[in-house]
mmCIF file of C-alpha atoms and ligand atoms in Angstrom:
data_model
loop_
_atom_site.group_PDB
_atom_site.id
_atom_site.type_symbol
_atom_site.label_atom_id
_atom_site.label_comp_id
_atom_site.label_asym_id
_atom_site.label_seq_id
_atom_site.Cartn_x
_atom_site.Cartn_y
_atom_site.Cartn_z
ATOM 1 C CA MET T 1 9.298 -4.972 -40.342
ATOM 2 C CA ALA T 2 9.077 -1.861 -38.113
ATOM 3 C CA GLN T 3 12.115 -1.190 -36.253
ATOM 4 C CA LYS T 4 12.235 -2.082 -32.398
ATOM 5 C CA VAL T 5 12.324 1.170 -30.358
ATOM 6 C CA SER T 6 14.720 0.833 -27.195
ATOM 7 C CA LEU T 7 13.936 2.630 -24.011
ATOM 8 C CA THR T 8 16.957 4.626 -24.924
ATOM 9 C CA ARG T 9 15.911 5.883 -28.063
ATOM 10 C CA TYR T 10 12.363 6.358 -26.885
ATOM 11 C CA LEU T 11 13.745 8.553 -24.075
ATOM 12 C CA VAL T 12 16.019 10.249 -26.624
ATOM 13 C CA GLU T 13 13.664 11.147 -29.011
ATOM 14 C CA GLN T 14 11.173 12.323 -26.359
ATOM 15 C CA GLN T 15 13.679 14.546 -25.359
ATOM 16 C CA ARG T 16 14.290 15.854 -28.808
ATOM 17 C CA VAL T 17 10.623 16.343 -29.693
ATOM 18 C CA ASP T 18 9.249 18.173 -26.589
ATOM 19 C CA GLY T 19 12.233 18.820 -24.314
ATOM 20 C CA SER T 20 10.325 16.758 -21.491
ATOM 21 C CA ILE T 21 12.980 14.848 -20.380
ATOM 22 C CA PRO T 22 16.424 16.466 -19.549
ATOM 23 C CA ALA T 23 19.568 14.665 -19.928
ATOM 24 C CA GLN T 24 20.117 14.281 -16.253
ATOM 25 C CA LEU T 25 16.383 12.648 -16.141
ATOM 26 C CA ARG T 26 17.274 10.329 -18.880
ATOM 27 C CA LEU T 27 20.367 9.144 -17.180
ATOM 28 C CA LEU T 28 18.204 8.609 -14.050
ATOM 29 C CA LEU T 29 15.650 6.682 -15.759
ATOM 30 C CA GLU T 30 18.082 4.493 -17.975
ATOM 31 C CA VAL T 31 20.015 3.840 -14.314
ATOM 32 C CA VAL T 32 16.581 2.680 -12.896
ATOM 33 C CA ALA T 33 16.016 0.497 -15.997
ATOM 34 C CA ARG T 34 19.316 -1.035 -15.506
ATOM 35 C CA ALA T 35 18.804 -1.831 -12.111
ATOM 36 C CA CYS T 36 15.447 -3.332 -12.690
ATOM 37 C CA LYS T 37 16.905 -5.496 -14.992
ATOM 38 C CA SER T 38 19.523 -6.933 -12.423
ATOM 39 C CA ILE T 39 16.575 -7.335 -10.030
ATOM 40 C CA SER T 40 14.601 -9.323 -12.845
ATOM 41 C CA MET T 41 17.690 -11.464 -13.553
ATOM 42 C CA ALA T 42 17.854 -12.179 -9.847
ATOM 43 C CA VAL T 43 14.033 -12.834 -9.609
ATOM 44 C CA ASN T 44 14.468 -15.085 -12.312
ATOM 45 C CA LYS T 45 16.790 -17.257 -10.811
ATOM 46 C CA GLY T 46 14.862 -17.921 -7.907
ATOM 47 C CA ALA T 47 15.608 -20.943 -5.611
ATOM 48 C CA LEU T 48 19.004 -21.429 -7.957
ATOM 49 C CA GLY T 49 20.269 -17.840 -7.217
ATOM 50 C CA GLY T 50 19.559 -18.499 -3.297
ATOM 51 C CA VAL T 51 17.582 -15.157 -3.181
ATOM 52 C CA LEU T 52 14.344 -16.782 -1.664
ATOM 53 C CA GLY T 53 13.330 -16.738 1.869
ATOM 54 C CA SER T 54 13.632 -14.305 4.835
ATOM 55 C CA ALA T 55 16.587 -12.124 5.760
ATOM 56 C CA GLU T 56 15.453 -12.455 9.648
ATOM 57 C CA SER T 57 15.102 -8.530 9.738
ATOM 58 C CA GLU T 58 12.653 -5.929 10.168
ATOM 59 C CA ASN T 59 11.940 -2.820 8.227
ATOM 60 C CA VAL T 60 11.244 0.482 9.850
ATOM 61 C CA GLN T 61 7.496 -0.382 9.274
ATOM 62 C CA GLY T 62 7.808 -3.555 11.584
ATOM 63 C CA GLU T 63 7.575 -5.505 8.406
ATOM 64 C CA VAL T 64 9.773 -8.830 8.085
ATOM 65 C CA GLN T 65 12.269 -8.483 5.254
ATOM 66 C CA LYS T 66 13.053 -10.972 2.458
ATOM 67 C CA LYS T 67 16.255 -11.576 1.158
ATOM 68 C CA LEU T 68 15.281 -10.262 -2.269
ATOM 69 C CA ASP T 69 13.822 -6.784 -0.460
ATOM 70 C CA ILE T 70 17.136 -6.085 0.883
ATOM 71 C CA ILE T 71 18.809 -7.447 -2.268
ATOM 72 C CA SER T 72 16.610 -5.282 -4.834
ATOM 73 C CA ASN T 73 17.224 -2.167 -2.275
ATOM 74 C CA GLU T 74 21.132 -2.625 -2.755
ATOM 75 C CA VAL T 75 20.660 -2.874 -6.438
ATOM 76 C CA LEU T 76 18.884 0.184 -6.656
ATOM 77 C CA ILE T 77 21.327 2.266 -4.222
ATOM 78 C CA GLU T 78 24.536 1.145 -5.862
ATOM 79 C CA ALA T 79 22.889 1.680 -9.570
ATOM 80 C CA ASN T 80 22.162 5.291 -8.809
ATOM 81 C CA GLU T 81 24.835 6.763 -6.352
ATOM 82 C CA TRP T 82 27.891 7.448 -8.747
ATOM 83 C CA GLY T 83 26.022 9.040 -12.045
ATOM 84 C CA GLY T 84 25.530 12.540 -10.759
ATOM 85 C CA HIS T 85 21.933 12.635 -11.357
ATOM 86 C CA LEU T 86 20.542 12.299 -7.649
ATOM 87 C CA ALA T 87 20.878 14.287 -4.628
ATOM 88 C CA ALA T 88 19.307 11.532 -2.570
ATOM 89 C CA MET T 89 17.389 8.234 -2.516
ATOM 90 C CA ALA T 90 14.395 7.271 -0.352
ATOM 91 C CA SER T 91 12.876 3.487 0.258
ATOM 92 C CA GLU T 92 10.448 1.315 1.926
ATOM 93 C CA GLU T 93 13.292 -0.596 3.167
ATOM 94 C CA MET T 94 15.334 1.965 4.954
ATOM 95 C CA ASP T 95 14.265 4.024 7.871
ATOM 96 C CA SER T 96 15.338 7.492 6.776
ATOM 97 C CA ILE T 97 16.810 9.335 3.452
ATOM 98 C CA HIS T 98 20.115 8.062 1.685
ATOM 99 C CA LEU T 99 22.014 10.713 0.417
ATOM 100 C CA VAL T 100 24.653 10.370 -2.385
ATOM 101 C CA PRO T 101 28.408 9.916 -1.150
ATOM 102 C CA SER T 102 29.866 13.357 -1.323
ATOM 103 C CA ARG T 103 32.771 11.506 -3.370
ATOM 104 C CA TYR T 104 30.109 11.831 -6.183
ATOM 105 C CA PRO T 105 28.826 14.731 -8.152
ATOM 106 C CA GLN T 106 25.136 15.435 -6.932
ATOM 107 C CA GLY T 107 22.504 15.843 -9.158
ATOM 108 C CA GLU T 108 19.118 17.853 -8.887
ATOM 109 C CA TYR T 109 16.851 14.806 -8.543
ATOM 110 C CA LEU T 110 15.266 12.655 -5.556
ATOM 111 C CA LEU T 111 14.642 8.987 -6.042
ATOM 112 C CA LEU T 112 11.898 7.182 -4.066
ATOM 113 C CA PHE T 113 11.338 3.328 -4.524
ATOM 114 C CA ASP T 114 9.512 0.293 -3.194
ATOM 115 C CA PRO T 115 12.378 -2.027 -4.285
ATOM 116 C CA LEU T 116 10.336 -5.086 -4.237
ATOM 117 C CA ASP T 117 6.496 -4.678 -3.946
ATOM 118 C CA GLY T 118 4.492 -8.102 -3.321
ATOM 119 C CA SER T 119 7.176 -9.529 -1.176
ATOM 120 C CA SER T 120 4.680 -12.151 0.208
ATOM 121 C CA ASN T 121 4.699 -13.616 -3.359
ATOM 122 C CA ILE T 122 8.341 -14.042 -4.128
ATOM 123 C CA ASP T 123 8.802 -17.543 -2.693
ATOM 124 C CA VAL T 124 5.778 -18.637 -4.486
ATOM 125 C CA ASN T 125 6.661 -17.620 -7.984
ATOM 126 C CA VAL T 126 3.757 -14.867 -8.464
ATOM 127 C CA SER T 127 4.603 -11.470 -9.750
ATOM 128 C CA ILE T 128 6.206 -8.692 -7.944
ATOM 129 C CA GLY T 129 7.913 -5.766 -8.878
ATOM 130 C CA THR T 130 9.451 -2.443 -8.463
ATOM 131 C CA ILE T 131 7.567 0.993 -7.854
ATOM 132 C CA PHE T 132 9.463 4.287 -8.386
ATOM 133 C CA SER T 133 8.919 8.023 -8.292
ATOM 134 C CA VAL T 134 11.111 11.193 -9.192
ATOM 135 C CA LEU T 135 10.898 14.391 -7.464
ATOM 136 C CA LYS T 136 13.296 17.751 -7.953
ATOM 137 C CA LYS T 137 15.049 18.768 -5.407
ATOM 138 C CA PRO T 138 13.910 22.192 -4.093
ATOM 139 C CA ASP T 139 16.819 24.457 -5.093
ATOM 140 C CA ASP T 140 16.302 27.114 -2.550
ATOM 141 C CA HIS T 141 18.844 25.778 -0.241
ATOM 142 C CA PRO T 142 22.017 23.274 -0.180
ATOM 143 C CA GLY T 143 22.157 19.953 0.977
ATOM 144 C CA VAL T 144 19.014 17.595 1.149
ATOM 145 C CA GLN T 145 16.783 16.796 4.152
ATOM 146 C CA GLU T 146 14.001 14.461 4.358
ATOM 147 C CA ALA T 147 11.419 17.871 4.104
ATOM 148 C CA ASP T 148 12.652 18.126 0.850
ATOM 149 C CA PHE T 149 11.314 14.808 -0.161
ATOM 150 C CA LEU T 150 7.454 15.849 1.158
ATOM 151 C CA GLN T 151 6.435 17.059 -2.024
ATOM 152 C CA ALA T 152 2.717 16.171 -3.387
ATOM 153 C CA GLY T 153 2.533 13.434 -6.137
ATOM 154 C CA ALA T 154 1.651 16.031 -8.544
ATOM 155 C CA LYS T 155 4.744 17.508 -8.303
ATOM 156 C CA GLN T 156 6.635 13.785 -9.615
ATOM 157 C CA VAL T 157 8.500 14.639 -12.758
ATOM 158 C CA ALA T 158 8.584 10.707 -13.454
ATOM 159 C CA ALA T 159 7.122 7.490 -11.908
ATOM 160 C CA GLY T 160 7.029 4.050 -13.080
ATOM 161 C CA TYR T 161 7.290 0.244 -12.016
ATOM 162 C CA CYS T 162 8.689 -2.707 -13.419
ATOM 163 C CA VAL T 163 6.764 -5.794 -13.263
ATOM 164 C CA TYR T 164 8.871 -9.141 -12.852
ATOM 165 C CA GLY T 165 5.987 -11.684 -14.526
ATOM 166 C CA PRO T 166 6.076 -14.147 -17.155
ATOM 167 C CA SER T 167 7.772 -11.286 -19.021
ATOM 168 C CA THR T 168 9.909 -8.427 -17.712
ATOM 169 C CA THR T 169 8.120 -5.167 -18.468
ATOM 170 C CA LEU T 170 8.710 -1.660 -17.637
ATOM 171 C CA VAL T 171 5.901 0.976 -17.282
ATOM 172 C CA LEU T 172 6.659 4.795 -17.407
ATOM 173 C CA THR T 173 5.212 8.062 -17.365
ATOM 174 C CA VAL T 174 7.105 11.659 -17.395
ATOM 175 C CA GLY T 175 3.748 13.214 -17.618
ATOM 176 C CA ASP T 176 3.172 12.739 -21.598
ATOM 177 C CA GLY T 177 0.984 9.558 -21.260
ATOM 178 C CA VAL T 178 2.039 5.985 -20.248
ATOM 179 C CA ALA T 179 4.491 3.634 -22.171
ATOM 180 C CA MET T 180 5.220 -0.002 -21.867
ATOM 181 C CA PHE T 181 8.506 -1.617 -22.474
ATOM 182 C CA THR T 182 9.407 -5.384 -22.391
ATOM 183 C CA LEU T 183 12.632 -6.812 -21.580
ATOM 184 C CA ASP T 184 14.432 -8.766 -24.315
ATOM 185 C CA ARG T 185 16.279 -10.814 -22.548
ATOM 186 C CA GLU T 186 18.353 -11.937 -25.675
ATOM 187 C CA GLN T 187 19.191 -8.279 -26.598
ATOM 188 C CA GLY T 188 19.410 -7.275 -22.933
ATOM 189 C CA SER T 189 17.434 -4.300 -23.560
ATOM 190 C CA PHE T 190 13.640 -2.832 -23.005
ATOM 191 C CA VAL T 191 11.673 -2.257 -26.139
ATOM 192 C CA LEU T 192 8.789 -0.044 -26.683
ATOM 193 C CA THR T 193 5.626 -2.470 -26.735
ATOM 194 C CA GLN T 194 2.888 -0.131 -25.913
ATOM 195 C CA GLU T 195 2.422 3.733 -25.995
ATOM 196 C CA ASN T 196 -0.469 5.978 -25.165
ATOM 197 C CA VAL T 197 -1.876 3.280 -22.680
ATOM 198 C CA GLN T 198 -5.606 4.229 -21.825
ATOM 199 C CA ILE T 199 -7.846 2.548 -19.140
ATOM 200 C CA PRO T 200 -11.391 1.917 -19.946
ATOM 201 C CA ALA T 201 -13.732 4.273 -17.924
ATOM 202 C CA ASP T 202 -15.763 1.575 -17.065
ATOM 203 C CA THR T 203 -15.329 -1.869 -16.038
ATOM 204 C CA LYS T 204 -16.512 -5.151 -14.545
ATOM 205 C CA GLU T 205 -13.480 -6.538 -12.497
ATOM 206 C CA PHE T 206 -12.616 -5.224 -8.691
ATOM 207 C CA ALA T 207 -9.491 -5.822 -6.719
ATOM 208 C CA ILE T 208 -9.446 -5.865 -3.191
ATOM 209 C CA ASN T 209 -8.479 -8.180 -0.192
ATOM 210 C CA MET T 210 -11.972 -9.380 0.737
ATOM 211 C CA SER T 211 -10.841 -11.175 3.890
ATOM 212 C CA ASN T 212 -10.448 -7.929 5.397
ATOM 213 C CA MET T 213 -14.350 -7.185 4.757
ATOM 214 C CA ARG T 214 -15.658 -7.429 8.457
ATOM 215 C CA HIS T 215 -12.991 -4.506 8.977
ATOM 216 C CA TRP T 216 -14.133 -1.905 6.520
ATOM 217 C CA ASP T 217 -15.996 1.213 6.370
ATOM 218 C CA ALA T 218 -19.601 1.550 5.311
ATOM 219 C CA PRO T 219 -18.856 3.157 1.839
ATOM 220 C CA VAL T 220 -16.605 0.502 1.001
ATOM 221 C CA LYS T 221 -18.837 -2.269 2.133
ATOM 222 C CA ARG T 222 -21.644 -0.861 0.113
ATOM 223 C CA TYR T 223 -19.722 -0.390 -2.882
ATOM 224 C CA VAL T 224 -18.110 -4.188 -2.952
ATOM 225 C CA ASP T 225 -21.712 -5.482 -1.759
ATOM 226 C CA GLU T 226 -23.145 -3.557 -4.822
ATOM 227 C CA CYS T 227 -20.663 -5.472 -7.228
ATOM 228 C CA LEU T 228 -21.315 -8.815 -5.451
ATOM 229 C CA ALA T 229 -25.105 -8.395 -6.269
ATOM 230 C CA GLY T 230 -24.355 -8.568 -9.895
ATOM 231 C CA LYS T 231 -26.963 -8.432 -12.442
ATOM 232 C CA GLU T 232 -29.644 -8.633 -9.931
ATOM 233 C CA GLY T 233 -28.348 -5.963 -7.785
ATOM 234 C CA PRO T 234 -28.365 -2.052 -8.247
ATOM 235 C CA ARG T 235 -25.297 -2.085 -10.713
ATOM 236 C CA GLY T 236 -27.266 -4.509 -13.089
ATOM 237 C CA LYS T 237 -24.211 -6.172 -14.166
ATOM 238 C CA ASP T 238 -21.858 -9.222 -12.835
ATOM 239 C CA PHE T 239 -18.212 -8.383 -11.714
ATOM 240 C CA ASN T 240 -15.080 -10.233 -11.433
ATOM 241 C CA MET T 241 -13.001 -10.267 -8.645
ATOM 242 C CA ARG T 242 -9.211 -10.403 -8.560
ATOM 243 C CA TRP T 243 -6.308 -9.993 -6.064
ATOM 244 C CA ILE T 244 -2.832 -10.688 -6.722
ATOM 245 C CA ALA T 245 -1.431 -9.105 -3.597
ATOM 246 C CA SER T 246 1.404 -7.404 -5.569
ATOM 247 C CA MET T 247 0.200 -4.039 -6.222
ATOM 248 C CA VAL T 248 2.433 -3.662 -9.066
ATOM 249 C CA ALA T 249 0.715 -6.735 -10.772
ATOM 250 C CA ASP T 250 -2.759 -5.717 -9.884
ATOM 251 C CA VAL T 251 -2.026 -2.195 -11.441
ATOM 252 C CA HIS T 252 -0.488 -3.854 -14.352
ATOM 253 C CA ARG T 253 -3.805 -5.443 -15.188
ATOM 254 C CA ILE T 254 -5.780 -2.861 -14.758
ATOM 255 C CA LEU T 255 -3.584 -0.386 -17.081
ATOM 256 C CA THR T 256 -3.803 -3.384 -19.506
ATOM 257 C CA ARG T 257 -7.708 -3.909 -19.279
ATOM 258 C CA GLY T 258 -9.310 -1.830 -16.994
ATOM 259 C CA GLY T 259 -10.727 -2.448 -13.308
ATOM 260 C CA ILE T 260 -10.480 -0.739 -9.784
ATOM 261 C CA PHE T 261 -7.846 -1.617 -7.088
ATOM 262 C CA MET T 262 -8.958 -0.988 -3.248
ATOM 263 C CA TYR T 263 -6.699 -1.019 -0.287
ATOM 264 C CA PRO T 264 -9.004 1.011 2.160
ATOM 265 C CA TRP T 265 -8.336 1.924 5.426
ATOM 266 C CA ASP T 266 -9.910 -0.743 8.122
ATOM 267 C CA LYS T 267 -10.316 -1.413 11.598
ATOM 268 C CA ARG T 268 -7.577 -3.910 12.346
ATOM 269 C CA GLU T 269 -5.141 -0.659 12.811
ATOM 270 C CA PRO T 270 -7.581 2.406 12.690
ATOM 271 C CA GLU T 271 -4.464 4.695 13.507
ATOM 272 C CA LYS T 272 -3.253 3.970 10.202
ATOM 273 C CA ALA T 273 -4.635 5.546 7.171
ATOM 274 C CA GLY T 274 -4.335 2.455 4.985
ATOM 275 C CA LYS T 275 -1.710 -0.306 4.293
ATOM 276 C CA LEU T 276 -0.087 1.200 1.384
ATOM 277 C CA ARG T 277 2.771 3.870 1.696
ATOM 278 C CA LEU T 278 1.986 7.147 -0.008
ATOM 279 C CA MET T 279 5.247 8.398 -1.407
ATOM 280 C CA TYR T 280 6.455 5.297 -3.238
ATOM 281 C CA GLU T 281 3.589 3.180 -3.797
ATOM 282 C CA ALA T 282 0.425 5.340 -4.215
ATOM 283 C CA ASN T 283 1.730 8.359 -5.785
ATOM 284 C CA PRO T 284 3.617 6.803 -8.695
ATOM 285 C CA MET T 285 0.837 4.623 -9.444
ATOM 286 C CA ALA T 286 -1.749 7.396 -9.387
ATOM 287 C CA TRP T 287 -0.040 9.305 -11.607
ATOM 288 C CA LEU T 288 0.556 6.562 -14.130
ATOM 289 C CA VAL T 289 -3.406 5.524 -13.859
ATOM 290 C CA GLU T 290 -4.097 9.361 -14.363
ATOM 291 C CA GLN T 291 -1.952 9.508 -17.302
ATOM 292 C CA ALA T 292 -3.869 6.572 -18.760
ATOM 293 C CA GLY T 293 -7.392 8.473 -18.269
ATOM 294 C CA GLY T 294 -8.195 6.703 -15.008
ATOM 295 C CA ALA T 295 -8.745 8.240 -11.536
ATOM 296 C CA ALA T 296 -6.975 7.927 -7.845
ATOM 297 C CA THR T 297 -8.315 8.967 -4.687
ATOM 298 C CA ASN T 298 -8.156 7.949 -1.014
ATOM 299 C CA GLY T 299 -11.636 7.867 -0.823
ATOM 300 C CA ARG T 300 -12.193 11.497 -0.512
ATOM 301 C CA GLN T 301 -9.136 13.643 -2.341
ATOM 302 C CA ARG T 302 -7.047 13.043 -5.284
ATOM 303 C CA ILE T 303 -4.264 11.021 -3.886
ATOM 304 C CA LEU T 304 -1.832 13.208 -5.970
ATOM 305 C CA ASP T 305 -3.092 16.493 -4.137
ATOM 306 C CA LEU T 306 -2.227 14.969 -0.872
ATOM 307 C CA GLN T 307 0.607 16.906 0.953
ATOM 308 C CA PRO T 308 2.800 14.025 2.716
ATOM 309 C CA THR T 309 3.961 14.761 6.378
ATOM 310 C CA LYS T 310 6.546 12.048 6.889
ATOM 311 C CA LEU T 311 8.500 9.667 4.242
ATOM 312 C CA HIS T 312 6.820 6.549 5.284
ATOM 313 C CA GLU T 313 3.409 7.775 5.581
ATOM 314 C CA ARG T 314 0.242 5.587 4.771
ATOM 315 C CA VAL T 315 -2.739 5.972 2.597
ATOM 316 C CA ALA T 316 -6.206 4.563 1.603
ATOM 317 C CA VAL T 317 -6.125 3.849 -2.252
ATOM 318 C CA PHE T 318 -8.818 3.616 -4.799
ATOM 319 C CA LEU T 319 -7.696 3.565 -8.196
ATOM 320 C CA GLY T 320 -8.321 2.487 -12.113
ATOM 321 C CA SER T 321 -11.267 3.032 -14.124
ATOM 322 C CA LYS T 322 -12.894 6.527 -13.781
ATOM 323 C CA ASN T 323 -16.598 6.016 -13.167
ATOM 324 C CA GLU T 324 -15.784 2.980 -10.656
ATOM 325 C CA VAL T 325 -13.339 5.221 -8.595
ATOM 326 C CA GLU T 326 -15.438 8.302 -8.683
ATOM 327 C CA ARG T 327 -18.638 6.130 -7.541
ATOM 328 C CA VAL T 328 -16.639 4.549 -4.470
ATOM 329 C CA THR T 329 -15.323 8.261 -3.769
ATOM 330 C CA GLU T 330 -18.936 9.664 -3.938
ATOM 331 C CA TYR T 331 -20.019 6.960 -1.648
ATOM 332 C CA HIS T 332 -17.500 8.115 0.734
ATOM 333 C CA THR T 333 -18.246 11.878 0.258
ATOM 334 C CA GLY T 334 -21.799 11.812 0.069
ATOM 335 C CA ALA T 335 -21.669 14.079 -3.207
HETATM 336 P P1 LIG G 401 5.243 -4.997 0.131
HETATM 337 O O1 LIG G 401 5.368 -6.203 -0.471
HETATM 338 O O2 LIG G 401 6.120 -4.220 -0.820
HETATM 339 O O3 LIG G 401 5.240 -4.641 1.406
HETATM 340 O O4 LIG G 401 3.789 -4.476 -0.313
HETATM 341 C C1 LIG G 401 2.613 -5.366 -0.484
HETATM 342 C C2 LIG G 401 1.206 -4.810 -0.650
HETATM 343 C C3 LIG G 401 1.002 -4.622 -2.163
HETATM 344 O O5 LIG G 401 1.772 -5.118 -2.985
HETATM 345 C C4 LIG G 401 -0.290 -5.450 -1.959
HETATM 346 O O6 LIG G 401 -1.030 -4.690 -2.674
HETATM 347 C C5 LIG G 401 -0.757 -5.424 -0.668
HETATM 348 O O7 LIG G 401 0.581 -5.270 0.271
HETATM 349 C C6 LIG G 401 -1.450 -6.759 -0.315
HETATM 350 O O8 LIG G 401 -1.636 -6.584 1.130
HETATM 351 P P2 LIG G 401 -2.439 -7.804 1.669
HETATM 352 O O9 LIG G 401 -1.373 -9.004 1.854
HETATM 353 O O10 LIG G 401 -3.001 -7.538 3.061
HETATM 354 O O11 LIG G 401 -3.639 -8.795 0.784
HETATM 355 MN MN1 LIG G 402 5.012 -2.479 -2.060
HETATM 356 MN MN1 LIG G 403 8.230 -3.737 -1.055
#
C-alpha cells in the first residue's frame, strides 16, 4: 500500500524540490493547520462543547458575532503569536491589525484570516470553514502598519482554507498548484488526499443567492436568466443550482467538480462593492481557483490584480470554471 504523506512531509519535500516553501513559511502553514485542527474539534463537539449560539457582540462590519467566530479567532491568534514566523495578523473579527507581542521574535510574514466562514451555518450543523492568506511584510521599514497589508492578491505567498464538513479538509496553494489534505482524526494529522487539483473549464452548475435577484445588475440577471432557460434557451443546456451560504463549502465543491460561484454587487447596499471581503475571503479563494485552472474576477477585473485600499474592503466575486467566469465578465465589460 502506498505510504501516507502527511502535511509536514509534503511541505518538507516541496521545500527540498524547488525551495518554494522557506522554513519560516513552512512553520507558519503547520501552525495554521494545527489551529484549524483545534477549530475542527470545537466545531465537532457542537452543542456538547457549548460553542453554539451568538456571542452577543458585533464585529467592525456590523455583523453579529457567533461564539465560534470569536473562539476560532482566538485559537488562530494564540497559535500564531509565539513561533517567530509572523510580524502581524489581521482578521474579519478584529477592527485593526494585531501585532505579534514584543516578547516574541518577529517574523517576515503577515497572516490574514476569516476565522469562521459561513457563520449562519454553525448552529444548523452545515459545513463551515476557515480561510487564510499569507503575505510577505515589506522589508523597507521597521515595524508593521496596516498599509503593509494592503497588497494585491497576486502578491500572496500562500493561501488556503479548511472546510469543517463530514470530513475536515485543508486546501492549500503556495503558487505551485492546489493540494488537499484530509484530517485523520485517529492519527491527528492532515494526510495528502489530492494533488494538482483541476477545475473543469465548463460546468452546468452555478451558485448564487437567488433571493437577491431583484437587486442585481443587468449583466448578472442576464447570465442567470440564460442558465435558468436551460436546454431551450441560448445556452442550449440545463443548469443545476447550489447555494450553501458558506463560501468555503461552495468553493470546495467547485474545486472538486467545477461550477461558478457569484456574490455580485447589488442594490441593497449600493455603496458597498459586494458582501465578501477582498483580503481574507476573495483573494485567497481567487488564487486557489486560478491555481486549479479556473478564473476569478469582480465582474470586470481579475481579483488578484485589485489594489486594496483598506483592510476590510469588500468586493464583488465571480469565480470558478474558466469559461463561465469569462462569459459573465464579458457580460459586464461588453467585450
Ligand atoms: P462570514 O460567515 O465569514 O461572515 O461569511 C459568510 C459569507 C460567505 O461565506 C457566504 O458565501 C455568504 O456570506 C452568504 O451570504 P448570504 O447569507 O447573503 O447568502
Ligand atoms: Mn466569510
Ligand atoms: Mn467569518
